[in-house]
PDB file of C-alpha atoms in Angstrom:
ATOM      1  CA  UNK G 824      96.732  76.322  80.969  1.00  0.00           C
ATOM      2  CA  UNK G 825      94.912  73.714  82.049  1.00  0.00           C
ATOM      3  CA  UNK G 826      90.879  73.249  82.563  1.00  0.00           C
ATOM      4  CA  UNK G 827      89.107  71.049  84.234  1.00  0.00           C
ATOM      5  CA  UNK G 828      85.912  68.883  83.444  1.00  0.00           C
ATOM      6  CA  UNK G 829      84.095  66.846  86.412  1.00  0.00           C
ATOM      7  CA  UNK G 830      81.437  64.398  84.690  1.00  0.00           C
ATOM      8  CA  UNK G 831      81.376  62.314  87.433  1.00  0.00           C
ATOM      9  CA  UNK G 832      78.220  60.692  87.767  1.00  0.00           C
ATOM     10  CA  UNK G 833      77.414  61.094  83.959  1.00  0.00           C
ATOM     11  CA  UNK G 834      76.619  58.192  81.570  1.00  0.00           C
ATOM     12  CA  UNK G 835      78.061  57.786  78.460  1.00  0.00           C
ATOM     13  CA  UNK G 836      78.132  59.095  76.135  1.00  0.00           C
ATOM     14  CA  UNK G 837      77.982  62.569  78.338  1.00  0.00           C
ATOM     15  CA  UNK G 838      81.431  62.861  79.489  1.00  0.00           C
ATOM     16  CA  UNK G 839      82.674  62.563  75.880  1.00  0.00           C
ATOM     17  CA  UNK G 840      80.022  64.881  74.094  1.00  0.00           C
ATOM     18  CA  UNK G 841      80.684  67.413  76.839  1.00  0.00           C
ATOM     19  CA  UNK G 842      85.042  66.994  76.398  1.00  0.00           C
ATOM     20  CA  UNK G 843      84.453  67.538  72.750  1.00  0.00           C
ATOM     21  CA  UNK G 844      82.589  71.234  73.214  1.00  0.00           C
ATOM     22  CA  UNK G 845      85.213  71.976  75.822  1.00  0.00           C
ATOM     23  CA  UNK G 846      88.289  70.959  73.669  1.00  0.00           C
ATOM     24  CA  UNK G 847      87.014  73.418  71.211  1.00  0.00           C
ATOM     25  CA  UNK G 848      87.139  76.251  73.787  1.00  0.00           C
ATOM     26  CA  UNK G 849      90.540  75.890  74.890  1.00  0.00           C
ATOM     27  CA  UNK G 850      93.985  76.701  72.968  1.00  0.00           C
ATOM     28  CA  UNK G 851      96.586  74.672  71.503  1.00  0.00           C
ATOM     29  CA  UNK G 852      98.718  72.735  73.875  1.00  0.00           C
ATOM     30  CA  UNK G 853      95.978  73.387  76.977  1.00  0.00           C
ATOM     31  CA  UNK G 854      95.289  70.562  79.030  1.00  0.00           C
ATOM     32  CA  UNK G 855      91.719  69.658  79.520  1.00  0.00           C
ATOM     33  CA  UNK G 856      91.794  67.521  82.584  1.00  0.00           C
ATOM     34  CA  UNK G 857      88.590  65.164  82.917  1.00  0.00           C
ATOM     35  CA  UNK G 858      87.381  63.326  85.758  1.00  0.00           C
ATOM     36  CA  UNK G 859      85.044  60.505  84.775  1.00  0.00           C
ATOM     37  CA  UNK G 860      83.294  57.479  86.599  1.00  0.00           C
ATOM     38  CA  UNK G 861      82.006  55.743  83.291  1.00  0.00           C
ATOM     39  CA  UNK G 862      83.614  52.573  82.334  1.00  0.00           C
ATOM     40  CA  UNK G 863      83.067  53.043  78.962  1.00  0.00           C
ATOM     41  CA  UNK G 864      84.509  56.702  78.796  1.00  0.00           C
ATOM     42  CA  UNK G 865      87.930  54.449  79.644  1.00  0.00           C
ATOM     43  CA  UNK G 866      87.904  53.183  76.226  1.00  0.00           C
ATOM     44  CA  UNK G 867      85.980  56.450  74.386  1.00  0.00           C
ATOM     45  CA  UNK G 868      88.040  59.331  75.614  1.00  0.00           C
ATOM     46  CA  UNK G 869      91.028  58.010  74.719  1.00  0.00           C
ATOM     47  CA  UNK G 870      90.045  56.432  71.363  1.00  0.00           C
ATOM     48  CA  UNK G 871      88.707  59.849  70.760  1.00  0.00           C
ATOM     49  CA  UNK G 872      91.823  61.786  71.889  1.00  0.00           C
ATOM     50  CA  UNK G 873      93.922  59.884  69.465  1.00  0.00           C
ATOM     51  CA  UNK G 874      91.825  60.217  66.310  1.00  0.00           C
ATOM     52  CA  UNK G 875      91.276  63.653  66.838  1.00  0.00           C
ATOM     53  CA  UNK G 876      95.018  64.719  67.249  1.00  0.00           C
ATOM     54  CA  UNK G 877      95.503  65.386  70.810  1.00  0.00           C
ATOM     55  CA  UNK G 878      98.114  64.037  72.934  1.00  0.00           C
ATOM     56  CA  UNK G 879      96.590  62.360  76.251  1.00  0.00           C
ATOM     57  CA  UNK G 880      99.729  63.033  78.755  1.00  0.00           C
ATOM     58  CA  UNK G 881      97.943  61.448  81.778  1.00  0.00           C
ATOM     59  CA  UNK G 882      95.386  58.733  82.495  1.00  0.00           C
ATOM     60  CA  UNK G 883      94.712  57.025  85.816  1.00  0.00           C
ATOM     61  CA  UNK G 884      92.190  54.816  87.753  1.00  0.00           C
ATOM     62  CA  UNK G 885      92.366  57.446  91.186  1.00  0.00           C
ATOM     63  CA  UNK G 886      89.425  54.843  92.914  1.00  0.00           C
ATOM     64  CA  UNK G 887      87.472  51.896  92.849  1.00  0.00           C
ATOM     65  CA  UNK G 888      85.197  53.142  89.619  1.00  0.00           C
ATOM     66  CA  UNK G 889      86.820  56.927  89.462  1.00  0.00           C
ATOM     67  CA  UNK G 890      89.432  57.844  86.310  1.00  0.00           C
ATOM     68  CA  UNK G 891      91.482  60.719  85.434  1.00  0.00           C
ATOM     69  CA  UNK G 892      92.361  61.856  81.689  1.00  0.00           C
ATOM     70  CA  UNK G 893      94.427  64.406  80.882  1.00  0.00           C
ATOM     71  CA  UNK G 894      94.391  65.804  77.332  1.00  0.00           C
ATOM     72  CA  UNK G 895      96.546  68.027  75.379  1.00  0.00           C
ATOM     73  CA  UNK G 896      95.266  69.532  72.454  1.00  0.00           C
ATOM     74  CA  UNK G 897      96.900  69.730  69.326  1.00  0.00           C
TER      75      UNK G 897
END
């Protein structure tokens, strides 16, 4: 299954306080897609996928300040 956050337009630390309540809400090997326009979410999502366990499968730029992360959780 796969769910989808849209944060866009959301400051940090927002997009990563709101993909940690919805990573709890989902089931093992979900996807929580998460589409972010905060540079620094580039670096914290990911950072934060890794020492929490999950897998990110997916991470793109998709426009000129717009990113897509896709992560799996353990």
């Amino acid at each position: 299954m796969k769910k989808t956050l849209d944060v866009l337009g959301q400051v940090c630390p927002f997009p990563l306080v709101e993909a940690k309540e919805i990573i709890e809400e989902i089931s093992s090997g979900d996807e929580l897609v998460i589409q972010f326009d905060c540079t620094q979410a580039t670096e914290s999502l990911p950072r934060w996928a890794a020492e929490a366990g999950h897998t990110v499968t997916n991470f793109e730029q998709t426009g000129e300040a717009t990113w897509t992360i896709t992560v799996q959780k353990k």
